[in-house]
Short mmCIF file of C-alpha atoms in Angstrom, two decimals:
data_model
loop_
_atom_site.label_atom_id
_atom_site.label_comp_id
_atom_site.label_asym_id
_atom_site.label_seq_id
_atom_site.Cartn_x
_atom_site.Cartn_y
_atom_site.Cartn_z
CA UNK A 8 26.19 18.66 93.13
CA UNK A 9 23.54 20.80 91.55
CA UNK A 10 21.76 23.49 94.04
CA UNK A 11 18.19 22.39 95.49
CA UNK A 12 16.85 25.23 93.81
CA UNK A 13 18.93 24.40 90.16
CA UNK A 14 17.12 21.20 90.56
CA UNK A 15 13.68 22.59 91.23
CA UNK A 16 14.16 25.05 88.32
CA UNK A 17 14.52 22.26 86.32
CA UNK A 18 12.04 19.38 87.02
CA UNK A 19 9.52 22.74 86.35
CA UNK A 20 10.85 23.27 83.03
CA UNK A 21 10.53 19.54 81.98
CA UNK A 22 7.11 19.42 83.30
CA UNK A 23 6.50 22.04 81.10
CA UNK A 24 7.85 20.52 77.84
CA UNK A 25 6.54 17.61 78.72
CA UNK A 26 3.04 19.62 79.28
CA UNK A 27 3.22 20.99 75.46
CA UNK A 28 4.33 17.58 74.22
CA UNK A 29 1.75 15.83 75.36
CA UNK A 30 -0.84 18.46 73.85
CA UNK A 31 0.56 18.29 70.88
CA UNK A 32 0.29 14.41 70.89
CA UNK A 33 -3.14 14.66 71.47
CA UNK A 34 -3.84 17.33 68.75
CA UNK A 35 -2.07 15.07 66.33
CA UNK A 36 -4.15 12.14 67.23
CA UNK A 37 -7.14 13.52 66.49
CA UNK A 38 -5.69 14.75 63.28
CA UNK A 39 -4.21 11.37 62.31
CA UNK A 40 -7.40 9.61 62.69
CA UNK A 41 -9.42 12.72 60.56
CA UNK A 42 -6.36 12.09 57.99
CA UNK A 43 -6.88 8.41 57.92
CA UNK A 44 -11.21 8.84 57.52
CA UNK A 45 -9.92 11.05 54.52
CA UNK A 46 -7.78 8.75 53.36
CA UNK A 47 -10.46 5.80 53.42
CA UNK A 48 -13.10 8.18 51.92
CA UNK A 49 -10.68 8.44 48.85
CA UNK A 50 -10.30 4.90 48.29
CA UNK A 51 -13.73 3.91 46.28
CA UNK A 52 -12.81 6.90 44.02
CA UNK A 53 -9.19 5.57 43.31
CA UNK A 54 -10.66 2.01 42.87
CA UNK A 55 -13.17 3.07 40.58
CA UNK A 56 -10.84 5.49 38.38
CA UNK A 57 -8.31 2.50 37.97
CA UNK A 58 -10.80 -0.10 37.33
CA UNK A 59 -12.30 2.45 34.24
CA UNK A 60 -8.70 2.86 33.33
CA UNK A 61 -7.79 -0.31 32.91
CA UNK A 62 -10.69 -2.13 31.39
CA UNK A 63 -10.28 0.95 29.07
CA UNK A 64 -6.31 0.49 28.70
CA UNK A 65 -6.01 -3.07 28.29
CA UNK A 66 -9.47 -3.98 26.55
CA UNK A 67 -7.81 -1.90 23.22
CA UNK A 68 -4.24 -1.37 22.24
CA UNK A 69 -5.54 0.85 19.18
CA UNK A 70 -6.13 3.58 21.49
CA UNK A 71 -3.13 5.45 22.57
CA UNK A 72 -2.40 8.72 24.71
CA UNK A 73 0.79 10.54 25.31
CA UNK A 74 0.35 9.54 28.50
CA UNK A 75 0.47 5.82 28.33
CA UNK A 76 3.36 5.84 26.55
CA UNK A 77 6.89 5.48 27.56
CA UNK A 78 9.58 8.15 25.19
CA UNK A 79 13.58 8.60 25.90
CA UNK A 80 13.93 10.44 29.18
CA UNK A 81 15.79 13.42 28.63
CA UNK A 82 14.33 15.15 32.09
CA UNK A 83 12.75 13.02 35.29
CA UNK A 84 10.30 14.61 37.66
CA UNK A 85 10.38 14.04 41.63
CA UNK A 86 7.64 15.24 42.99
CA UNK A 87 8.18 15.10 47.09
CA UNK A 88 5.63 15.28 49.93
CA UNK A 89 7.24 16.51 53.01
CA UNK A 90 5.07 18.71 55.88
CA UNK A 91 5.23 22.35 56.65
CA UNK A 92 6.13 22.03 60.17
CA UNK A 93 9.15 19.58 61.27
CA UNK A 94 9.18 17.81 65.34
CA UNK A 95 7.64 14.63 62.97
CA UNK A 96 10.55 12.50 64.06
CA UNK A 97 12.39 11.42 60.85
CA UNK A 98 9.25 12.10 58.73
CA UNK A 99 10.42 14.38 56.60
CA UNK A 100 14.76 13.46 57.04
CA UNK A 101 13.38 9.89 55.85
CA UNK A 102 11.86 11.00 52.43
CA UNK A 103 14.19 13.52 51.88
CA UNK A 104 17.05 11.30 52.16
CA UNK A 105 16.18 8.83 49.59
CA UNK A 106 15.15 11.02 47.47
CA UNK A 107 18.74 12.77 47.33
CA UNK A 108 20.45 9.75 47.31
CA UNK A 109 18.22 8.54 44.79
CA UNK A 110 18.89 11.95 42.43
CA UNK A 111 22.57 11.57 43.24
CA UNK A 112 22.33 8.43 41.65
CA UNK A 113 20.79 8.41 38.88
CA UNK A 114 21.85 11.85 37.64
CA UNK A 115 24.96 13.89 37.01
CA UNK A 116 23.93 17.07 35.96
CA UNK A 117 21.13 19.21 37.26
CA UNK A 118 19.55 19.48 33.89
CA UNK A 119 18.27 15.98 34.11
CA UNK A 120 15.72 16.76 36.84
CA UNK A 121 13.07 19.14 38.12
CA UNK A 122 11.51 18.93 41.67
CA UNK A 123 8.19 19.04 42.56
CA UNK A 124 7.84 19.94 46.05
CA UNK A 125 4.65 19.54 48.27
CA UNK A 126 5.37 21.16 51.89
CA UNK A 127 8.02 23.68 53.15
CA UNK A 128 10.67 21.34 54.74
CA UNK A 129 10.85 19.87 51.09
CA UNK A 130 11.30 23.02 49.36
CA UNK A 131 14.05 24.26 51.65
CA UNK A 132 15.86 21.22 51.14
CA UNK A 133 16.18 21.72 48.11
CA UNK A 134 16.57 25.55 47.81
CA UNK A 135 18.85 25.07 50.28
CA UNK A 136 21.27 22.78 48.18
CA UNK A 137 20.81 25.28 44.91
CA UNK A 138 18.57 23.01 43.48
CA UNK A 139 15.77 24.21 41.05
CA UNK A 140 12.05 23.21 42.63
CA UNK A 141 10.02 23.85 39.72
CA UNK A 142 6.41 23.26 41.63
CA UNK A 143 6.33 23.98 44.94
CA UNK A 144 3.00 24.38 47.43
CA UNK A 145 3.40 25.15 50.88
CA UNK A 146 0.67 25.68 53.88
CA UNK A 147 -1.37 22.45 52.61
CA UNK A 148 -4.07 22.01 55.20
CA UNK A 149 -4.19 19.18 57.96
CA UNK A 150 -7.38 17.77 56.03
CA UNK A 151 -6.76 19.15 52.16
CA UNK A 152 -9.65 18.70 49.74
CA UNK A 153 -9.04 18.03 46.20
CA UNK A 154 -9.38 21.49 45.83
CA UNK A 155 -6.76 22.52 47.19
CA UNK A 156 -3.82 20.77 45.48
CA UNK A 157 -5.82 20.94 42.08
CA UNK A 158 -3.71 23.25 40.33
CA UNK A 159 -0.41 21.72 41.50
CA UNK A 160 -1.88 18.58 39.98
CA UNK A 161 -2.79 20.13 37.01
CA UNK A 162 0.34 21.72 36.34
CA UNK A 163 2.34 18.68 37.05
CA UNK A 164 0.53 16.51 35.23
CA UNK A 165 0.82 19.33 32.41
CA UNK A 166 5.00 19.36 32.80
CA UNK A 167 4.69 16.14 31.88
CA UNK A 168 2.24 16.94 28.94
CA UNK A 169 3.97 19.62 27.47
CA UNK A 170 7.22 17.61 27.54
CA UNK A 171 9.40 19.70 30.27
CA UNK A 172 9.58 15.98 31.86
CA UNK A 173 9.60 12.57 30.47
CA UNK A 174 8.77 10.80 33.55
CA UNK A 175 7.51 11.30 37.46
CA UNK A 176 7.98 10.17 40.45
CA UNK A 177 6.74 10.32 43.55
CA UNK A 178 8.24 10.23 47.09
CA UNK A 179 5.76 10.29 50.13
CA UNK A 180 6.05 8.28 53.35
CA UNK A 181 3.29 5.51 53.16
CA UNK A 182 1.08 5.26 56.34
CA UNK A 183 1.18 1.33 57.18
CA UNK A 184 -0.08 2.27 60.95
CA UNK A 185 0.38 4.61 63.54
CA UNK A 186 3.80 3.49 64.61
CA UNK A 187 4.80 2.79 61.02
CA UNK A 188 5.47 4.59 57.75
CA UNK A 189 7.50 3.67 55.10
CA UNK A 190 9.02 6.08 52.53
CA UNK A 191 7.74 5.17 48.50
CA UNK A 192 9.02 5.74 45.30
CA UNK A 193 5.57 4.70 42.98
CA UNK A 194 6.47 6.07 39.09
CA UNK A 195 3.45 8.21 38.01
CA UNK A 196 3.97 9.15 34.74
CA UNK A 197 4.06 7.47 31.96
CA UNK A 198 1.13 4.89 33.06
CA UNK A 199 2.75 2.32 31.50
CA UNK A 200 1.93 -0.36 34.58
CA UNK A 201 -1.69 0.00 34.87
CA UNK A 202 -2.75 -3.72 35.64
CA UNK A 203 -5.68 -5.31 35.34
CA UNK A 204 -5.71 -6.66 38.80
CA UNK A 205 -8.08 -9.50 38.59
CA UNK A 206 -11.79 -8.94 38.35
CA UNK A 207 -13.96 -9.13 35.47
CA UNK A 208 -13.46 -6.43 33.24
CA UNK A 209 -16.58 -5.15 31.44
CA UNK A 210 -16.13 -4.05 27.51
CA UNK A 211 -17.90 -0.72 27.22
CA UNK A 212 -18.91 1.38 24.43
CA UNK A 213 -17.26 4.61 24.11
CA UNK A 214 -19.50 8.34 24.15
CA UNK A 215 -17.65 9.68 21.57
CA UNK A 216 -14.57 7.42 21.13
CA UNK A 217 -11.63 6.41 23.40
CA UNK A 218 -9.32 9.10 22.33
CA UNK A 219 -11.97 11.63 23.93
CA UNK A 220 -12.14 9.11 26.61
CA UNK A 221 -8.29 8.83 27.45
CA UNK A 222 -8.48 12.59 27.55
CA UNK A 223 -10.09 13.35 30.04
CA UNK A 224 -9.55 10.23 32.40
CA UNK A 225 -5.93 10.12 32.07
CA UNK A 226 -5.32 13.49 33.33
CA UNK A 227 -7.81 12.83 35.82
CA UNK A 228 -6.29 9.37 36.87
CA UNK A 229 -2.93 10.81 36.99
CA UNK A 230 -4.01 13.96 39.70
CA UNK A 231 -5.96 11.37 41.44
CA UNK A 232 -2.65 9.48 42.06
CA UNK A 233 -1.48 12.63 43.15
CA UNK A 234 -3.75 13.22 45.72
CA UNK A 235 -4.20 9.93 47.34
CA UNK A 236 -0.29 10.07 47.81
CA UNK A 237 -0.77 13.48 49.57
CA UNK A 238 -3.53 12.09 51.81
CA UNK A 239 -1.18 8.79 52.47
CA UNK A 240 1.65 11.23 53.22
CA UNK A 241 -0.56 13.29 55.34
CA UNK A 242 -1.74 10.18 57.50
CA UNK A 243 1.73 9.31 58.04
CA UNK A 244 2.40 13.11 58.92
CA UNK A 245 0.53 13.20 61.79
CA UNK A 246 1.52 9.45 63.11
CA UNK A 247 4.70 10.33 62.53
CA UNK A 248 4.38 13.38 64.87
CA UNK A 249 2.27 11.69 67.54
CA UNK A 250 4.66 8.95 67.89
CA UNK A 251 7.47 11.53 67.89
CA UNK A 252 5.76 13.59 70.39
CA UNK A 253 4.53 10.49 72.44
CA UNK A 254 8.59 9.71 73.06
CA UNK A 255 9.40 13.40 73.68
CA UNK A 256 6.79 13.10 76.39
CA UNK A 257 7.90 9.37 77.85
CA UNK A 258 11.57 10.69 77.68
CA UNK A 259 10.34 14.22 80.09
CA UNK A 260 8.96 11.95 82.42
CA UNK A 261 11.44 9.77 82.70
CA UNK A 262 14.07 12.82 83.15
CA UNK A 263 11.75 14.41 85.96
CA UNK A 264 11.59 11.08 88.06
CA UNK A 265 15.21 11.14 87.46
CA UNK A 266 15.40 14.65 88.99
CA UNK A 267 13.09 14.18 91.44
CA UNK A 268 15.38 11.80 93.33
CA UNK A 269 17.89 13.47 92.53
CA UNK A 270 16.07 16.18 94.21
CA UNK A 271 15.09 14.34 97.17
CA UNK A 272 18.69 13.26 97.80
CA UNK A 273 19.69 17.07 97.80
CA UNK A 274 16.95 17.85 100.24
CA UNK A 275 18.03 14.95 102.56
CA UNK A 276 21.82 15.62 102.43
CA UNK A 277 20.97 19.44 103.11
CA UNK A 278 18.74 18.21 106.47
CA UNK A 279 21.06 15.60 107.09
CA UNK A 280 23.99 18.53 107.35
CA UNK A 281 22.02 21.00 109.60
CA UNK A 282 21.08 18.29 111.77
CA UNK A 283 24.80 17.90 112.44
CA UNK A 284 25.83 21.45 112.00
CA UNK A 285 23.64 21.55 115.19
CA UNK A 286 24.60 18.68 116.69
CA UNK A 287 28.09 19.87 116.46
CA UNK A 288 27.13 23.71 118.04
CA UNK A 289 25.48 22.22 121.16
CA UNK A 290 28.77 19.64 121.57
CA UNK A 291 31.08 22.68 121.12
CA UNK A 292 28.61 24.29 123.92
CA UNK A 293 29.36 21.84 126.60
CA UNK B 19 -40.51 0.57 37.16
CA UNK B 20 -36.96 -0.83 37.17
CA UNK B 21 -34.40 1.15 39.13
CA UNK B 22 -30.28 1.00 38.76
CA UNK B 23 -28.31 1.70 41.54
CA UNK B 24 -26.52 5.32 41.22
CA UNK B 25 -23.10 6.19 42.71
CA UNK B 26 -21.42 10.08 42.68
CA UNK B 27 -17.73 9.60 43.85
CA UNK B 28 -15.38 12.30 44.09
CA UNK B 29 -12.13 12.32 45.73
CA UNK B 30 -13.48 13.82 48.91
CA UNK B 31 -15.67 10.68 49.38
CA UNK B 32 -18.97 9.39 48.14
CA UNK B 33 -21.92 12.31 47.73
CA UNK B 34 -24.66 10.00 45.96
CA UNK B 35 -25.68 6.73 46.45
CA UNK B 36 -28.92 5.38 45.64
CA UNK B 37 -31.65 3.68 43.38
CA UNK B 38 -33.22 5.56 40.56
CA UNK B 39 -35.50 5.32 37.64
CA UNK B 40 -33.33 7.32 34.98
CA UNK B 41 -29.78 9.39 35.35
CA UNK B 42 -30.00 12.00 32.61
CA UNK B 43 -27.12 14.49 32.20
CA UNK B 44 -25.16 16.62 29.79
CA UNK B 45 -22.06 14.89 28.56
CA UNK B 46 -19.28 16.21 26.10
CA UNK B 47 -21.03 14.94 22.83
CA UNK B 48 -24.61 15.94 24.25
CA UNK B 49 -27.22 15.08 26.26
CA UNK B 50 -27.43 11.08 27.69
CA UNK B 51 -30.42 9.70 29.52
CA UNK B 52 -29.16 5.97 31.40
CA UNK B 53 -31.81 3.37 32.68
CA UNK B 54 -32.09 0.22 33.65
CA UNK B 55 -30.26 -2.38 31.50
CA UNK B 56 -28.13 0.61 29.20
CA UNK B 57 -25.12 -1.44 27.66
CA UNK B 58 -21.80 -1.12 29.33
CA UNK B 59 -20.69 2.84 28.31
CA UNK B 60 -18.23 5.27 29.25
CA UNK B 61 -18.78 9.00 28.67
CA UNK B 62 -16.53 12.17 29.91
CA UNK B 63 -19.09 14.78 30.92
CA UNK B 64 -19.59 18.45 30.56
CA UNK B 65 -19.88 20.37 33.94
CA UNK B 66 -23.71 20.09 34.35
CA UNK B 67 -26.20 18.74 36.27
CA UNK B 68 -26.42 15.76 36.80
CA UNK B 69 -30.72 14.53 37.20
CA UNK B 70 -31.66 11.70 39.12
CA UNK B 71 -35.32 10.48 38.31
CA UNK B 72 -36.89 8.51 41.07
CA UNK B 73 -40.67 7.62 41.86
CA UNK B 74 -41.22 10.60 43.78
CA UNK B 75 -39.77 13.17 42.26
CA UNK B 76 -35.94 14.17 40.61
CA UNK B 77 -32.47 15.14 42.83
CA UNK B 78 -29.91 17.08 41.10
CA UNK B 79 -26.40 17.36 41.63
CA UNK B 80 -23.88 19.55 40.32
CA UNK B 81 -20.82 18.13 38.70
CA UNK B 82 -17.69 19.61 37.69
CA UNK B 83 -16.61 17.53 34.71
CA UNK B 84 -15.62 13.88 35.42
CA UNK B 85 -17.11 11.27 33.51
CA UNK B 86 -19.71 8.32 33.45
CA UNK B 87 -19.33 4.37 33.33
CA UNK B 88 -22.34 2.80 33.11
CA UNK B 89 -22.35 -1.61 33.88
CA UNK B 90 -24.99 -3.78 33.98
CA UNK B 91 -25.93 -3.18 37.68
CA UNK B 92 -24.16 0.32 38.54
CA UNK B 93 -24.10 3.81 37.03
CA UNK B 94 -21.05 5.55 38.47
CA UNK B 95 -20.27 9.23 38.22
CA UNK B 96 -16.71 9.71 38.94
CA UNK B 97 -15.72 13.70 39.02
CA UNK B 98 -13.41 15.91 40.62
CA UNK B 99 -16.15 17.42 42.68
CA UNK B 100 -19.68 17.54 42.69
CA UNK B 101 -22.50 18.80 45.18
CA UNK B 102 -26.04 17.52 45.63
CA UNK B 103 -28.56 20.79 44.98
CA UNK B 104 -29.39 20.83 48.92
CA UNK B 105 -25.88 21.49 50.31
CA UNK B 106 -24.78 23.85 47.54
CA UNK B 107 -23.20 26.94 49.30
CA UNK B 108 -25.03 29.84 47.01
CA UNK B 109 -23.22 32.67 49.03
CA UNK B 110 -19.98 30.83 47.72
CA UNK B 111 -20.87 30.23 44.46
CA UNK B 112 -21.80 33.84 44.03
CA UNK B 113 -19.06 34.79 45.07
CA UNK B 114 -17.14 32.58 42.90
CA UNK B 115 -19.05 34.09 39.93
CA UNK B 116 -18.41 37.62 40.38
CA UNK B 117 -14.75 36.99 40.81
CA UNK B 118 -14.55 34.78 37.59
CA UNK B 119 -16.44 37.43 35.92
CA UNK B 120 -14.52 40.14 37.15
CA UNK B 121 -11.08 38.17 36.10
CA UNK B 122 -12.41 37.94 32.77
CA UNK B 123 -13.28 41.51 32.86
CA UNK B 124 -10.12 43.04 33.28
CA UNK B 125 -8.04 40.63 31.38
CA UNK B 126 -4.83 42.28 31.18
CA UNK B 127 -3.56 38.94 29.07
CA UNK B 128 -1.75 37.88 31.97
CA UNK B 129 -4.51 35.74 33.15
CA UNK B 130 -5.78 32.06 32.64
CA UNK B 131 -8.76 32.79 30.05
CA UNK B 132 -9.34 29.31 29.98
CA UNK B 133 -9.53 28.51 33.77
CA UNK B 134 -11.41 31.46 34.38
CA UNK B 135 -13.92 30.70 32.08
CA UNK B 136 -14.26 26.97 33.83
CA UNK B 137 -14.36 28.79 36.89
CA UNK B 138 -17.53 30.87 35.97
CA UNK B 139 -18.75 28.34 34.18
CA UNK B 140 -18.84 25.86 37.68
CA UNK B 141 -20.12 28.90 39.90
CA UNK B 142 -23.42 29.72 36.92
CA UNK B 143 -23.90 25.87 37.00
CA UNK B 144 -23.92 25.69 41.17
CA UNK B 145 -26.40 28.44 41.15
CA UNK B 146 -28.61 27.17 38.74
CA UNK B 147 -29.02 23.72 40.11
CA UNK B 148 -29.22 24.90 43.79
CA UNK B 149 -32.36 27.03 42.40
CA UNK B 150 -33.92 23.79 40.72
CA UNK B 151 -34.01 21.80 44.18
#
């Protein structure tokens, strides 16, 4: 049996993990709900953008973009959204998996797909297994603006432009609620699915034409995608950590009221004995 | 006078929302001035500024691109950022200038003309509407 003072040593050293665990729960739940307000304020932009987008895409088939149209994939994009920072539970593991699995798949050689990687755990994955990350950006803020992934977006968006890949996908974990996230594949590029999901679409006139038109939404529609799948994965993020770190904490306490009577029955067998250790010198006395 | 309802969106949320008289701005093909009851359009726009007429004066906010859908009851103004004239940061776009401008100074050839020139292009356009307000 472990010393009294092995024990002590020990319930102090889970109270203190369980100390920084619960801190760190706290910090991400204040984060989680800041990513979800960001995620919300996003929303009436996406709506908008795919509402224009549609009514544009749909209303004339004359109108074409590279962009909305499907060619023979030679090279597919993955673009991945993983965090910086790991103790997320299976946040990043999750994502990471499918998307190997996924490559392994579909692909035999490595010169059928590039990576696009958005956090560090992603990127090492990757490097790690010899792969080629084409894109990577690491150290993306808790709360990112639009500015700050804007040239990542740009220059994915422009991989796909420029023909270096026929088609993109995206992996991020999708924040359903706090104690939920699921991963999602959601194809980006080409747009070839934008529906007209119900509502009354308005037939507009075009300032100059719809080719202009295409050109600059398109692009734009396409980063936008982008983003709101970094805000989603961001959400997630931080549930995923306060849940993880929530458990971390629940497991401490339960080992410290473990150890704690396991500490009290250490204390009591070591009275118990000196009681009789004296019992037994005053017999011996007599 | 007839008003339509005005909304800036970005991805960082909403910045504008409100009633106006007339929305005038620059857009790629030139200069476009929306009121009340304008048919159904859609316009990509130049980074400008974007003017709100209402009864009591104008509001101007700075947009970086984007474009413009006009319907029957709603002008939106959908960009990748844009800042009402009041909480422009000058010090920022200053600063934002001079290192554009200094970029495009020593181009070694090695640089992003292009993006460079948007960048100065956004900082000139801050600072002029945050002077109009």
């Amino acid at each position: 049996m472990a010393s009294l003072r092995d024990i002590k040593t020990r319930i102090n050293s889970t109270k203190k993990t369980s100390q920084i665990t619960k801190a760190m729960q706290m910090v991400s739940a204040s984060k989680m709900n800041r990513a979800e307000a960001n995620a919300k304020a996003f929303v009436p932009y996406m709506e908008k953008i795919q509402e224009v987008v549609a009514s544009i895409a749909s209303g004339s088939n004359n109108a074409s973009h590279p962009m909305l149209v499907s060619r023979p994939v030679k090279k597919t994009g993955y673009l991945v959204i993983t965090s910086d920072r790991g103790l997320a539970g299976a946040y990043n593991s999750s994502v990471l998996r499918h998307v190997y699995k996924t490559i392994q798949e579909r692909h035999t050689s490595s010169n059928e797909y590039v990576i696009i990687a958005i956090g560090r755990m992603g990127r090492d994955f990757f490097v790690n297994r010899g792969i080629n990350v084409e894109l990577e950006v690491t150290g993306v803020p808790d709360q990112p603006s639009f500015a700050d992934i804007n040239s990542l977006t740009k220059s994915t968006v422009n991989l796909y432009l420029n023909e270096l890949c026929d088609e993109l996908y995206m992996y991020y974990n999708h924040y359903v609620s706090p104690i939920q996230q699921d991963v999602t594949e959601k194809k980006v590029l080409p747009l070839s699915d934008i529906n007209s999901s119900g509502g009354k679409l308005t037939s507009y006139e075009f300032e100059p034409d719809e080719e202009a038109i295409l050109k600059v939404l398109l692009p734009q529609y396409a980063e936008s995608l982008i983003y709101g799948a970094l805000l989603d994965g961001k959400a997630s993020e931080h549930s995923a950590r306060m849940t993880a770190m929530k458990n971390a904490t629940d497991n401490a306490k339960e080992l410290i009221s473990a150890l704690d009577l396991q500490y009290n029955r250490a204390r009591q067998a070591a009275i118990t004995q000196e009681i009789t250790e004296i019992v037994g010198g005053a017999a011996a006395l007599e | 006078m007839k008003t339509i309802k005005v909304s800036v969106v970005t991805p960082d949320g909403p910045v504008y929302d409100a009633e106006v008289e007339m929305v005038s701005t620059k857009a790629k093909s030139g200069e476009l001035g929306v009121m009340a009851g304008h048919v159904p359009m859609v316009a990509p726009l130049d980074i400008a500024a974007v003017r709100l007429k209402k009864e009591n004066g104008t509001e101007y906010v700075a947009v970086n691109g984007g474009f413009l859908e006009v319907r029957p009851d709603v002008v939106t103004i959908l960009a990748q950022s844009a800042e009402r004239a009041e909480t422009i940061d000058v010090a920022r776009a200053q600063a934002a200038k001079a290192r554009a401008e200094k970029r495009l100074a020593d181009n070694q050839g090695a640089i992003d003309v292009e993006r460079a020139e948007l960048a100065l292009k956004r900082a000139i356009n801050r600072i002029q509407i945050s002077e109009m307000k």
